[in-house]
């Protein structure tokens, strides 16, 4: 905290610092026993509250409690930093001070099923019609059909689970105004948020691990990821990549929160920065003409690096769990890859949408029956957008 609590002395208080607390430490009133968010008042000190995470605590760097502490071993030496650069006050800690740190269980990476509009853990066959903003959805479990209008011509579909209820929300990005327009499935209410512009790459993902997908853009001109956290509205800006890269989303390290990643077509290399900024990784996998189809194909909770090659219809998957490669043939030139967990077994299945005929060809990804046809569907017309593909297209 910095410059909190006004000029009134405090004594014998027990304070819990919690990023999720209802109120922040007070600015001008006395600090009483209670639970508070971190706070930084005044100017001239080194706390940077919301732009973490940083590799070190204040004063060398700053961050919210969760961004610094998350995933950290609590044993060891901890230091308490309190800055008071206002005039006319002095004091000390009589009898010392103590910190009681309670480390909860690991959250782990929340399993995300793309294009699951019903919350049953299965990817639904679905298309978006750009001409009129209609979403046509076929439930993968019941084969029931539904259609909803959300969007207008010129909008970009960006479906994901923004409210954390386990269901994919209908959502579009309007380039003309830089606005995300989301229909929250949990409350059936709409939200309108300006974030980005017409030339940005859209890569929504859950970067703070709260189970809600955040609004995220990557700007080629500055090579910056701009993250707007769904729960708090706070901003996080991370520089990663080079001009001409393709931003990709995924939990490549399997930690709590998506990682920052780009694919460089010029050398076929994936560059990954872990969510907390502590590790980097690069892996050559693919060529410039490949389409990116990263997903969890082996159900280990980590996104696998993968590409689909239109020239031969092959899927080249680098399995994160075993470090081995898998090559499977599904699709042909002109198809759109639409991987997803269509059978709910926690493994992404190989699938393509053949726009020329509106046909869906879905194949099992299980090791016991790799390439076994799960189902075929006729759903859509050539000018539609296959909704599951929007997860892989920036």
mmCIF file of C-alpha atoms in Angstrom:
data_model
loop_
_atom_site.group_PDB
_atom_site.id
_atom_site.type_symbol
_atom_site.label_atom_id
_atom_site.label_comp_id
_atom_site.label_asym_id
_atom_site.label_seq_id
_atom_site.Cartn_x
_atom_site.Cartn_y
_atom_site.Cartn_z
ATOM 1 C CA UNK A 1 0.000 0.000 0.000
ATOM 2 C CA UNK A 2 1.084 3.604 -0.464
ATOM 3 C CA UNK A 3 -0.185 6.793 1.224
ATOM 4 C CA UNK A 4 -3.295 5.025 2.523
ATOM 5 C CA UNK A 5 -5.175 5.722 5.755
ATOM 6 C CA UNK A 6 -4.972 9.489 6.019
ATOM 7 C CA UNK A 7 -3.286 11.060 9.072
ATOM 8 C CA UNK A 8 -4.951 9.022 11.814
ATOM 9 C CA UNK A 9 -2.738 6.612 13.742
ATOM 10 C CA UNK A 10 -3.653 2.941 13.681
ATOM 11 C CA UNK A 11 -2.973 0.278 16.285
ATOM 12 C CA UNK A 12 -3.893 -3.335 16.829
ATOM 13 C CA UNK A 13 -5.487 -3.887 13.433
ATOM 14 C CA UNK A 14 -5.503 -7.058 11.358
ATOM 15 C CA UNK A 15 -5.528 -6.336 7.642
ATOM 16 C CA UNK A 16 -6.083 -8.892 4.874
ATOM 17 C CA UNK A 17 -4.859 -7.849 1.427
ATOM 18 C CA UNK A 18 -6.968 -9.515 -1.249
ATOM 19 C CA UNK A 19 -7.259 -8.522 -4.916
ATOM 20 C CA UNK A 20 -10.887 -9.695 -4.862
ATOM 21 C CA UNK A 21 -11.914 -7.664 -1.790
ATOM 22 C CA UNK A 22 -14.978 -5.431 -2.094
ATOM 23 C CA UNK A 23 -13.147 -2.222 -1.156
ATOM 24 C CA UNK A 24 -9.648 -0.808 -1.453
ATOM 25 C CA UNK A 25 -7.580 0.477 1.445
ATOM 26 C CA UNK A 26 -9.015 3.922 2.303
ATOM 27 C CA UNK A 27 -7.293 7.077 1.157
ATOM 28 C CA UNK A 28 -8.044 9.645 3.882
ATOM 29 C CA UNK A 29 -9.909 7.745 6.611
ATOM 30 C CA UNK A 30 -8.496 5.505 9.327
ATOM 31 C CA UNK A 31 -7.664 1.930 8.392
ATOM 32 C CA UNK A 32 -9.724 -0.532 10.427
ATOM 33 C CA UNK A 33 -9.491 -4.303 10.690
ATOM 34 C CA UNK A 34 -10.815 -5.835 7.489
ATOM 35 C CA UNK A 35 -10.128 -7.163 4.005
ATOM 36 C CA UNK A 36 -8.924 -4.698 1.357
ATOM 37 C CA UNK A 37 -7.608 -4.489 -2.177
ATOM 38 C CA UNK A 38 -4.078 -3.031 -2.587
ATOM 39 C CA UNK A 39 -4.079 0.746 -3.028
ATOM 40 C CA UNK A 40 -1.689 3.378 -4.315
ATOM 41 C CA UNK A 41 -2.464 7.038 -3.594
ATOM 42 C CA UNK A 42 -0.323 10.024 -4.368
ATOM 43 C CA UNK A 43 2.568 10.070 -6.810
ATOM 44 C CA UNK A 44 6.283 9.492 -6.910
ATOM 45 C CA UNK A 45 6.502 5.927 -5.647
ATOM 46 C CA UNK A 46 7.151 2.672 -7.426
ATOM 47 C CA UNK A 47 3.934 0.684 -7.055
ATOM 48 C CA UNK A 48 2.240 -0.053 -10.396
ATOM 49 C CA UNK A 49 -0.836 -1.827 -9.055
ATOM 50 C CA UNK A 50 -2.543 -3.205 -12.154
ATOM 51 C CA UNK A 51 0.094 -3.564 -14.833
ATOM 52 C CA UNK A 52 1.668 -6.742 -13.453
ATOM 53 C CA UNK A 53 2.666 -9.387 -13.138
ATOM 54 C CA UNK A 54 6.273 -8.416 -12.460
ATOM 55 C CA UNK A 55 9.198 -10.646 -11.636
ATOM 56 C CA UNK A 56 9.890 -8.940 -8.308
ATOM 57 C CA UNK A 57 7.983 -7.186 -5.563
ATOM 58 C CA UNK A 58 8.195 -3.471 -4.710
ATOM 59 C CA UNK A 59 10.242 -1.354 -4.711
ATOM 60 C CA UNK A 60 12.073 -2.856 -7.721
ATOM 61 C CA UNK A 61 8.773 -3.633 -9.411
ATOM 62 C CA UNK A 62 5.117 -3.607 -8.619
ATOM 63 C CA UNK A 63 2.015 -5.660 -9.051
ATOM 64 C CA UNK A 64 -1.199 -6.666 -7.414
ATOM 65 C CA UNK A 65 -1.043 -9.313 -4.734
ATOM 66 C CA UNK A 66 -2.412 -12.073 -6.926
ATOM 67 C CA UNK A 67 -0.196 -11.258 -9.903
ATOM 68 C CA UNK A 68 2.964 -11.428 -7.782
ATOM 69 C CA UNK A 69 1.994 -14.229 -5.407
ATOM 70 C CA UNK A 70 0.071 -16.548 -7.738
ATOM 71 C CA UNK A 71 1.973 -19.789 -8.181
ATOM 72 C CA UNK A 72 4.755 -18.721 -5.811
ATOM 73 C CA UNK A 73 6.072 -20.945 -3.035
ATOM 74 C CA UNK A 74 5.104 -19.078 0.179
ATOM 75 C CA UNK A 75 8.004 -20.421 2.254
ATOM 76 C CA UNK A 76 11.021 -18.163 2.647
ATOM 77 C CA UNK A 77 11.696 -14.513 3.487
ATOM 78 C CA UNK A 78 9.000 -11.919 2.866
ATOM 79 C CA UNK A 79 9.320 -8.134 3.176
ATOM 80 C CA UNK A 80 6.582 -5.640 3.930
ATOM 81 C CA UNK A 81 6.810 -2.399 1.932
ATOM 82 C CA UNK A 82 4.784 0.597 3.084
ATOM 83 C CA UNK A 83 5.471 3.923 1.417
ATOM 84 C CA UNK A 84 4.387 7.233 2.948
ATOM 85 C CA UNK A 85 5.818 10.098 0.953
ATOM 86 C CA UNK A 86 3.303 12.631 2.277
ATOM 87 C CA UNK A 87 4.575 15.294 4.683
ATOM 88 C CA UNK A 88 3.773 15.829 8.351
ATOM 89 C CA UNK A 89 3.652 12.265 9.608
ATOM 90 C CA UNK A 90 6.028 9.900 11.328
ATOM 91 C CA UNK A 91 5.813 6.595 13.125
ATOM 92 C CA UNK A 92 7.197 3.155 13.639
ATOM 93 C CA UNK A 93 6.169 -0.427 14.280
ATOM 94 C CA UNK A 94 6.332 -1.136 18.008
ATOM 95 C CA UNK A 95 7.079 -4.741 18.783
ATOM 96 C CA UNK A 96 7.632 -5.674 15.157
ATOM 97 C CA UNK A 97 5.117 -6.947 12.657
ATOM 98 C CA UNK A 98 4.079 -10.253 11.141
ATOM 99 C CA UNK A 99 2.496 -11.643 8.006
ATOM 100 C CA UNK A 100 0.198 -14.653 8.044
ATOM 101 C CA UNK A 101 0.078 -16.065 4.515
ATOM 102 C CA UNK A 102 -2.551 -18.635 3.654
ATOM 103 C CA UNK A 103 -1.837 -20.409 0.392
ATOM 104 C CA UNK A 104 -4.918 -21.977 -1.142
ATOM 105 C CA UNK A 105 -4.912 -24.997 -3.401
ATOM 106 C CA UNK A 106 -3.829 -24.623 -6.991
ATOM 107 C CA UNK A 107 -6.526 -23.490 -9.367
ATOM 108 C CA UNK A 108 -4.949 -25.268 -12.306
ATOM 109 C CA UNK A 109 -5.911 -24.526 -15.872
ATOM 110 C CA UNK A 110 -9.635 -24.370 -16.418
ATOM 111 C CA UNK A 111 -10.742 -26.597 -19.250
ATOM 112 C CA UNK A 112 -12.158 -24.550 -22.091
ATOM 113 C CA UNK A 113 -14.349 -26.053 -24.806
ATOM 114 C CA UNK A 114 -14.577 -23.847 -27.874
ATOM 115 C CA UNK A 115 -18.024 -23.121 -29.334
ATOM 116 C CA UNK A 116 -19.890 -24.895 -26.532
ATOM 117 C CA UNK A 117 -23.094 -22.867 -26.442
ATOM 118 C CA UNK A 118 -24.997 -25.285 -24.185
ATOM 119 C CA UNK A 119 -22.368 -25.910 -21.499
ATOM 120 C CA UNK A 120 -22.335 -29.695 -21.920
ATOM 121 C CA UNK A 121 -18.582 -29.870 -22.554
ATOM 122 C CA UNK A 122 -18.960 -30.576 -26.272
ATOM 123 C CA UNK A 123 -18.154 -28.306 -29.200
ATOM 124 C CA UNK A 124 -21.321 -27.509 -31.140
ATOM 125 C CA UNK A 125 -21.503 -27.490 -34.939
ATOM 126 C CA UNK A 126 -22.230 -23.830 -35.636
ATOM 127 C CA UNK A 127 -21.946 -21.147 -38.288
ATOM 128 C CA UNK A 128 -22.146 -17.359 -38.384
ATOM 129 C CA UNK A 129 -23.781 -15.718 -41.391
ATOM 130 C CA UNK A 130 -22.040 -12.382 -42.082
ATOM 131 C CA UNK A 131 -24.796 -11.089 -44.357
ATOM 132 C CA UNK A 132 -27.366 -10.847 -41.558
ATOM 133 C CA UNK A 133 -25.556 -11.583 -38.276
ATOM 134 C CA UNK A 134 -27.408 -14.847 -37.670
ATOM 135 C CA UNK A 135 -25.864 -17.655 -35.616
ATOM 136 C CA UNK A 136 -26.985 -21.179 -36.557
ATOM 137 C CA UNK A 137 -26.183 -23.685 -33.816
ATOM 138 C CA UNK A 138 -26.616 -27.470 -33.751
ATOM 139 C CA UNK A 139 -26.292 -29.020 -30.297
ATOM 140 C CA UNK A 140 -23.656 -31.773 -30.455
ATOM 141 C CA UNK A 141 -25.385 -33.838 -27.757
ATOM 142 C CA UNK A 142 -29.053 -33.601 -28.800
ATOM 143 C CA UNK A 143 -28.743 -32.439 -32.432
ATOM 144 C CA UNK A 144 -31.321 -29.776 -31.636
ATOM 145 C CA UNK A 145 -31.101 -26.662 -33.786
ATOM 146 C CA UNK A 146 -31.354 -22.983 -32.896
ATOM 147 C CA UNK A 147 -30.798 -19.647 -34.624
ATOM 148 C CA UNK A 148 -30.163 -16.229 -33.089
ATOM 149 C CA UNK A 149 -29.409 -12.859 -34.595
ATOM 150 C CA UNK A 150 -26.435 -11.052 -33.013
ATOM 151 C CA UNK A 151 -24.448 -8.716 -35.205
ATOM 152 C CA UNK A 152 -24.691 -6.947 -38.542
ATOM 153 C CA UNK A 153 -22.809 -7.065 -41.832
ATOM 154 C CA UNK A 154 -19.195 -6.037 -41.284
ATOM 155 C CA UNK A 155 -18.938 -7.389 -37.733
ATOM 156 C CA UNK A 156 -16.365 -10.010 -36.723
ATOM 157 C CA UNK A 157 -17.551 -12.978 -34.617
ATOM 158 C CA UNK A 158 -15.564 -13.439 -31.367
ATOM 159 C CA UNK A 159 -17.531 -16.064 -29.390
ATOM 160 C CA UNK A 160 -16.137 -17.188 -26.029
ATOM 161 C CA UNK A 161 -17.129 -17.616 -22.376
ATOM 162 C CA UNK A 162 -16.887 -14.038 -21.134
ATOM 163 C CA UNK A 163 -19.102 -14.451 -18.053
ATOM 164 C CA UNK A 164 -17.605 -17.698 -16.746
ATOM 165 C CA UNK A 165 -20.794 -19.786 -16.742
ATOM 166 C CA UNK A 166 -19.308 -22.590 -18.844
ATOM 167 C CA UNK A 167 -21.210 -21.604 -21.982
ATOM 168 C CA UNK A 168 -19.872 -19.842 -25.049
ATOM 169 C CA UNK A 169 -21.427 -16.385 -25.411
ATOM 170 C CA UNK A 170 -22.523 -14.859 -28.705
ATOM 171 C CA UNK A 171 -20.157 -11.953 -29.320
ATOM 172 C CA UNK A 172 -19.004 -9.731 -32.135
ATOM 173 C CA UNK A 173 -16.348 -7.062 -32.616
ATOM 174 C CA UNK A 174 -17.453 -4.006 -34.579
ATOM 175 C CA UNK A 175 -14.407 -2.638 -36.441
ATOM 176 C CA UNK A 176 -16.091 0.672 -37.269
ATOM 177 C CA UNK A 177 -16.195 1.631 -33.578
ATOM 178 C CA UNK A 178 -13.717 -0.787 -31.963
ATOM 179 C CA UNK A 179 -16.526 -2.155 -29.800
ATOM 180 C CA UNK A 180 -17.018 -5.644 -28.383
ATOM 181 C CA UNK A 181 -20.733 -6.469 -28.153
ATOM 182 C CA UNK A 182 -21.373 -9.536 -26.004
ATOM 183 C CA UNK A 183 -24.597 -11.350 -25.159
ATOM 184 C CA UNK A 184 -23.885 -12.858 -21.740
ATOM 185 C CA UNK A 185 -25.511 -16.287 -21.541
ATOM 186 C CA UNK A 186 -25.587 -16.255 -17.730
ATOM 187 C CA UNK A 187 -27.831 -13.188 -17.492
ATOM 188 C CA UNK A 188 -29.144 -12.717 -21.059
ATOM 189 C CA UNK A 189 -27.834 -9.154 -20.906
ATOM 190 C CA UNK A 190 -25.637 -7.313 -23.377
ATOM 191 C CA UNK A 191 -22.347 -5.546 -22.748
ATOM 192 C CA UNK A 192 -20.683 -2.955 -24.981
ATOM 193 C CA UNK A 193 -16.975 -2.291 -24.476
ATOM 194 C CA UNK A 194 -14.581 -0.262 -26.601
ATOM 195 C CA UNK A 195 -11.224 -2.041 -26.874
ATOM 196 C CA UNK A 196 -9.081 -1.927 -29.993
ATOM 197 C CA UNK A 197 -9.464 -0.698 -33.547
ATOM 198 C CA UNK A 198 -10.192 -2.043 -37.009
ATOM 199 C CA UNK A 199 -6.608 -3.122 -37.739
ATOM 200 C CA UNK A 200 -5.963 -4.985 -34.484
ATOM 201 C CA UNK A 201 -5.802 -8.775 -34.173
ATOM 202 C CA UNK A 202 -8.471 -10.198 -31.847
ATOM 203 C CA UNK A 203 -7.248 -12.877 -29.422
ATOM 204 C CA UNK A 204 -9.671 -13.091 -26.463
ATOM 205 C CA UNK A 205 -8.524 -15.486 -23.735
ATOM 206 C CA UNK A 206 -8.565 -15.879 -19.946
ATOM 207 C CA UNK A 207 -5.278 -14.302 -18.865
ATOM 208 C CA UNK A 208 -5.973 -13.929 -15.132
ATOM 209 C CA UNK A 209 -7.354 -17.434 -14.593
ATOM 210 C CA UNK A 210 -10.688 -16.345 -13.131
ATOM 211 C CA UNK A 211 -12.687 -18.505 -15.541
ATOM 212 C CA UNK A 212 -13.838 -15.526 -17.601
ATOM 213 C CA UNK A 213 -12.385 -14.778 -21.019
ATOM 214 C CA UNK A 214 -10.799 -11.317 -21.237
ATOM 215 C CA UNK A 215 -10.921 -8.855 -24.126
ATOM 216 C CA UNK A 216 -7.530 -9.018 -25.830
ATOM 217 C CA UNK A 217 -6.035 -7.482 -28.951
ATOM 218 C CA UNK A 218 -2.547 -7.682 -30.450
ATOM 219 C CA UNK A 219 -1.345 -4.623 -32.337
ATOM 220 C CA UNK A 220 1.121 -5.391 -35.103
ATOM 221 C CA UNK A 221 2.527 -1.856 -35.232
ATOM 222 C CA UNK A 222 3.697 -1.998 -31.611
ATOM 223 C CA UNK A 223 3.822 -5.783 -31.044
ATOM 224 C CA UNK A 224 1.809 -5.326 -27.869
ATOM 225 C CA UNK A 225 -0.893 -7.456 -26.321
ATOM 226 C CA UNK A 226 -3.567 -5.258 -24.752
ATOM 227 C CA UNK A 227 -5.574 -7.202 -22.165
ATOM 228 C CA UNK A 228 -8.743 -5.885 -20.524
ATOM 229 C CA UNK A 229 -9.605 -8.115 -17.575
ATOM 230 C CA UNK A 230 -13.259 -9.133 -17.618
ATOM 231 C CA UNK A 231 -13.790 -9.065 -13.856
ATOM 232 C CA UNK A 232 -12.058 -5.820 -12.871
ATOM 233 C CA UNK A 233 -11.769 -3.910 -16.145
ATOM 234 C CA UNK A 234 -8.082 -3.382 -15.377
ATOM 235 C CA UNK A 235 -5.575 -3.190 -18.205
ATOM 236 C CA UNK A 236 -2.465 -5.243 -18.792
ATOM 237 C CA UNK A 237 -0.039 -4.496 -21.624
ATOM 238 C CA UNK A 238 2.684 -6.932 -22.685
ATOM 239 C CA UNK A 239 5.135 -6.533 -25.561
ATOM 240 C CA UNK A 240 5.754 -9.803 -27.397
ATOM 241 C CA UNK A 241 6.467 -10.708 -30.997
ATOM 242 C CA UNK A 242 7.527 -8.896 -34.137
ATOM 243 C CA UNK A 243 5.702 -7.155 -36.949
ATOM 244 C CA UNK A 244 4.216 -9.745 -39.289
ATOM 245 C CA UNK A 245 3.693 -12.356 -36.574
ATOM 246 C CA UNK A 246 0.356 -14.067 -35.997
ATOM 247 C CA UNK A 247 -0.865 -13.944 -32.370
ATOM 248 C CA UNK A 248 -2.199 -17.233 -31.021
ATOM 249 C CA UNK A 249 -4.132 -18.056 -27.869
ATOM 250 C CA UNK A 250 -3.687 -21.023 -25.587
ATOM 251 C CA UNK A 251 -2.539 -22.438 -22.243
ATOM 252 C CA UNK A 252 0.747 -23.810 -23.552
ATOM 253 C CA UNK A 253 2.374 -24.039 -20.118
ATOM 254 C CA UNK A 254 -0.748 -25.424 -18.422
ATOM 255 C CA UNK A 255 -0.676 -22.730 -15.742
ATOM 256 C CA UNK A 256 -3.527 -20.655 -14.382
ATOM 257 C CA UNK A 257 -4.078 -18.190 -17.214
ATOM 258 C CA UNK A 258 -3.437 -18.044 -20.941
ATOM 259 C CA UNK A 259 0.073 -17.454 -22.244
ATOM 260 C CA UNK A 260 1.290 -14.803 -24.674
ATOM 261 C CA UNK A 261 2.230 -16.446 -27.957
ATOM 262 C CA UNK A 262 2.871 -15.660 -31.607
ATOM 263 C CA UNK A 263 3.627 -17.679 -34.734
ATOM 264 C CA UNK A 264 6.226 -16.266 -37.109
ATOM 265 C CA UNK A 265 5.430 -17.298 -40.702
ATOM 266 C CA UNK A 266 8.861 -16.264 -41.964
ATOM 267 C CA UNK A 267 10.568 -19.097 -40.070
ATOM 268 C CA UNK A 268 7.679 -21.306 -38.943
ATOM 269 C CA UNK A 269 8.483 -20.730 -35.273
ATOM 270 C CA UNK A 270 6.173 -20.389 -32.271
ATOM 271 C CA UNK A 271 7.321 -17.939 -29.572
ATOM 272 C CA UNK A 272 5.651 -18.378 -26.174
ATOM 273 C CA UNK A 273 5.894 -16.168 -23.085
ATOM 274 C CA UNK A 274 4.436 -17.728 -19.945
ATOM 275 C CA UNK A 275 1.555 -15.883 -18.327
ATOM 276 C CA UNK A 276 3.634 -14.667 -15.378
ATOM 277 C CA UNK A 277 6.532 -13.669 -17.615
ATOM 278 C CA UNK A 278 8.970 -16.040 -15.925
ATOM 279 C CA UNK A 279 9.752 -18.345 -18.859
ATOM 280 C CA UNK A 280 10.014 -18.168 -22.624
ATOM 281 C CA UNK A 281 9.917 -20.928 -25.177
ATOM 282 C CA UNK A 282 10.282 -21.251 -28.912
ATOM 283 C CA UNK A 283 9.448 -24.184 -31.150
ATOM 284 C CA UNK A 284 9.859 -24.476 -34.902
ATOM 285 C CA UNK A 285 6.686 -26.150 -36.151
ATOM 286 C CA UNK A 286 5.078 -25.421 -39.486
ATOM 287 C CA UNK A 287 5.564 -23.359 -42.624
ATOM 288 C CA UNK A 288 4.162 -20.022 -43.746
ATOM 289 C CA UNK A 289 1.218 -21.499 -45.666
ATOM 290 C CA UNK A 290 0.003 -23.658 -42.773
ATOM 291 C CA UNK A 291 -3.112 -22.861 -40.761
ATOM 292 C CA UNK A 292 -2.768 -22.783 -36.973
ATOM 293 C CA UNK A 293 -4.871 -25.335 -35.066
ATOM 294 C CA UNK A 294 -3.388 -25.289 -31.550
ATOM 295 C CA UNK A 295 -5.564 -27.206 -29.070
ATOM 296 C CA UNK A 296 -5.350 -29.833 -26.322
ATOM 297 C CA UNK A 297 -5.272 -33.067 -28.326
ATOM 298 C CA UNK A 298 -3.923 -35.317 -25.545
ATOM 299 C CA UNK A 299 -6.034 -34.057 -22.600
ATOM 300 C CA UNK A 300 -3.056 -33.084 -20.434
ATOM 301 C CA UNK A 301 -4.422 -29.602 -19.742
ATOM 302 C CA UNK A 302 -1.902 -27.931 -22.044
ATOM 303 C CA UNK A 303 -2.431 -26.496 -25.504
ATOM 304 C CA UNK A 304 -0.483 -28.471 -28.100
ATOM 305 C CA UNK A 305 1.330 -26.685 -30.907
ATOM 306 C CA UNK A 306 -0.308 -27.812 -34.145
ATOM 307 C CA UNK A 307 -0.789 -26.824 -37.784
ATOM 308 C CA UNK A 308 -3.005 -27.995 -40.631
ATOM 309 C CA UNK A 309 -1.448 -28.039 -44.099
ATOM 310 C CA UNK A 310 -3.954 -27.242 -46.865
ATOM 311 C CA UNK A 311 -1.688 -28.628 -49.582
ATOM 312 C CA UNK A 312 -1.863 -32.196 -48.242
ATOM 313 C CA UNK A 313 -4.696 -32.130 -45.680
ATOM 314 C CA UNK A 314 -2.354 -33.296 -42.927
ATOM 315 C CA UNK A 315 -2.513 -32.291 -39.271
ATOM 316 C CA UNK A 316 0.932 -31.935 -37.673
ATOM 317 C CA UNK A 317 0.572 -32.008 -33.886
ATOM 318 C CA UNK A 318 3.381 -31.549 -31.361
ATOM 319 C CA UNK A 319 2.088 -33.258 -28.220
ATOM 320 C CA UNK A 320 3.053 -31.221 -25.161
ATOM 321 C CA UNK A 321 2.742 -34.157 -22.778
ATOM 322 C CA UNK A 322 5.048 -36.608 -24.552
ATOM 323 C CA UNK A 323 7.054 -34.287 -26.785
ATOM 324 C CA UNK A 324 6.228 -36.530 -29.739
ATOM 325 C CA UNK A 325 4.697 -35.696 -33.101
ATOM 326 C CA UNK A 326 1.428 -36.961 -34.540
ATOM 327 C CA UNK A 327 0.543 -36.691 -38.224
ATOM 328 C CA UNK A 328 -3.008 -37.401 -39.379
ATOM 329 C CA UNK A 329 -4.819 -36.807 -42.649
ATOM 330 C CA UNK A 330 -8.216 -35.114 -42.409
ATOM 331 C CA UNK A 331 -9.432 -32.681 -45.061
ATOM 332 C CA UNK A 332 -8.266 -31.273 -48.362
ATOM 333 C CA UNK A 333 -7.414 -27.964 -49.999
ATOM 334 C CA UNK A 334 -10.285 -25.503 -49.682
ATOM 335 C CA UNK A 335 -11.508 -26.866 -46.354
ATOM 336 C CA UNK A 336 -11.551 -24.877 -43.113
ATOM 337 C CA UNK A 337 -10.064 -26.652 -40.076
ATOM 338 C CA UNK A 338 -12.498 -26.616 -37.122
ATOM 339 C CA UNK A 339 -10.952 -28.714 -34.325
ATOM 340 C CA UNK A 340 -12.938 -29.013 -31.115
ATOM 341 C CA UNK A 341 -14.083 -31.481 -28.489
ATOM 342 C CA UNK A 342 -17.213 -32.682 -30.269
ATOM 343 C CA UNK A 343 -17.608 -35.859 -28.182
ATOM 344 C CA UNK A 344 -16.750 -34.417 -24.762
ATOM 345 C CA UNK A 345 -13.778 -36.676 -23.972
ATOM 346 C CA UNK A 346 -11.496 -33.703 -23.097
ATOM 347 C CA UNK A 347 -9.460 -34.224 -26.280
ATOM 348 C CA UNK A 348 -9.818 -31.963 -29.286
ATOM 349 C CA UNK A 349 -11.021 -33.841 -32.352
ATOM 350 C CA UNK A 350 -9.773 -33.336 -35.892
ATOM 351 C CA UNK A 351 -12.467 -31.716 -38.007
ATOM 352 C CA UNK A 352 -12.921 -29.678 -41.172
ATOM 353 C CA UNK A 353 -15.768 -27.664 -42.627
ATOM 354 C CA UNK A 354 -16.167 -27.942 -46.397
ATOM 355 C CA UNK A 355 -17.800 -24.661 -47.259
ATOM 356 C CA UNK A 356 -18.489 -25.543 -50.882
ATOM 357 C CA UNK A 357 -21.039 -28.119 -49.726
ATOM 358 C CA UNK A 358 -21.644 -26.986 -46.129
ATOM 359 C CA UNK A 359 -20.309 -30.322 -44.903
ATOM 360 C CA UNK A 360 -18.706 -31.008 -41.506
ATOM 361 C CA UNK A 361 -16.288 -33.953 -41.262
ATOM 362 C CA UNK A 362 -15.346 -34.799 -37.676
ATOM 363 C CA UNK A 363 -12.853 -37.486 -36.655
ATOM 364 C CA UNK A 364 -11.964 -38.985 -33.292
ATOM 365 C CA UNK A 365 -8.655 -37.914 -31.744
ATOM 366 C CA UNK A 366 -8.450 -40.714 -29.170
ATOM 367 C CA UNK A 367 -5.305 -42.825 -29.297
ATOM 368 C CA UNK A 368 -7.313 -46.050 -29.594
ATOM 369 C CA UNK A 369 -9.163 -44.952 -32.686
ATOM 370 C CA UNK A 370 -7.275 -42.073 -34.241
ATOM 371 C CA UNK A 371 -8.984 -40.982 -37.425
ATOM 372 C CA UNK A 372 -12.198 -42.909 -36.806
ATOM 373 C CA UNK A 373 -15.114 -40.906 -38.164
ATOM 374 C CA UNK A 374 -17.320 -39.532 -35.403
ATOM 375 C CA UNK A 375 -19.951 -37.846 -37.531
ATOM 376 C CA UNK A 376 -20.721 -35.927 -40.670
ATOM 377 C CA UNK A 377 -23.101 -32.999 -40.818
ATOM 378 C CA UNK A 378 -24.512 -30.647 -43.408
ATOM 379 C CA UNK A 379 -24.656 -27.196 -41.843
ATOM 380 C CA UNK A 380 -24.049 -23.880 -43.578
ATOM 381 C CA UNK A 381 -23.496 -22.334 -46.989
ATOM 382 C CA UNK A 382 -20.237 -21.288 -48.701
ATOM 383 C CA UNK A 383 -20.425 -17.659 -47.529
ATOM 384 C CA UNK A 384 -20.831 -18.590 -43.846
ATOM 385 C CA UNK A 385 -18.093 -18.600 -41.196
ATOM 386 C CA UNK A 386 -17.605 -21.856 -39.280
ATOM 387 C CA UNK A 387 -17.762 -20.645 -35.672
ATOM 388 C CA UNK A 388 -15.191 -23.101 -34.186
ATOM 389 C CA UNK A 389 -12.610 -21.728 -36.636
ATOM 390 C CA UNK A 390 -12.818 -18.274 -35.034
ATOM 391 C CA UNK A 391 -10.887 -19.574 -32.032
ATOM 392 C CA UNK A 392 -7.819 -20.098 -34.215
ATOM 393 C CA UNK A 393 -8.049 -17.029 -36.441
ATOM 394 C CA UNK A 394 -6.656 -13.761 -35.013
#
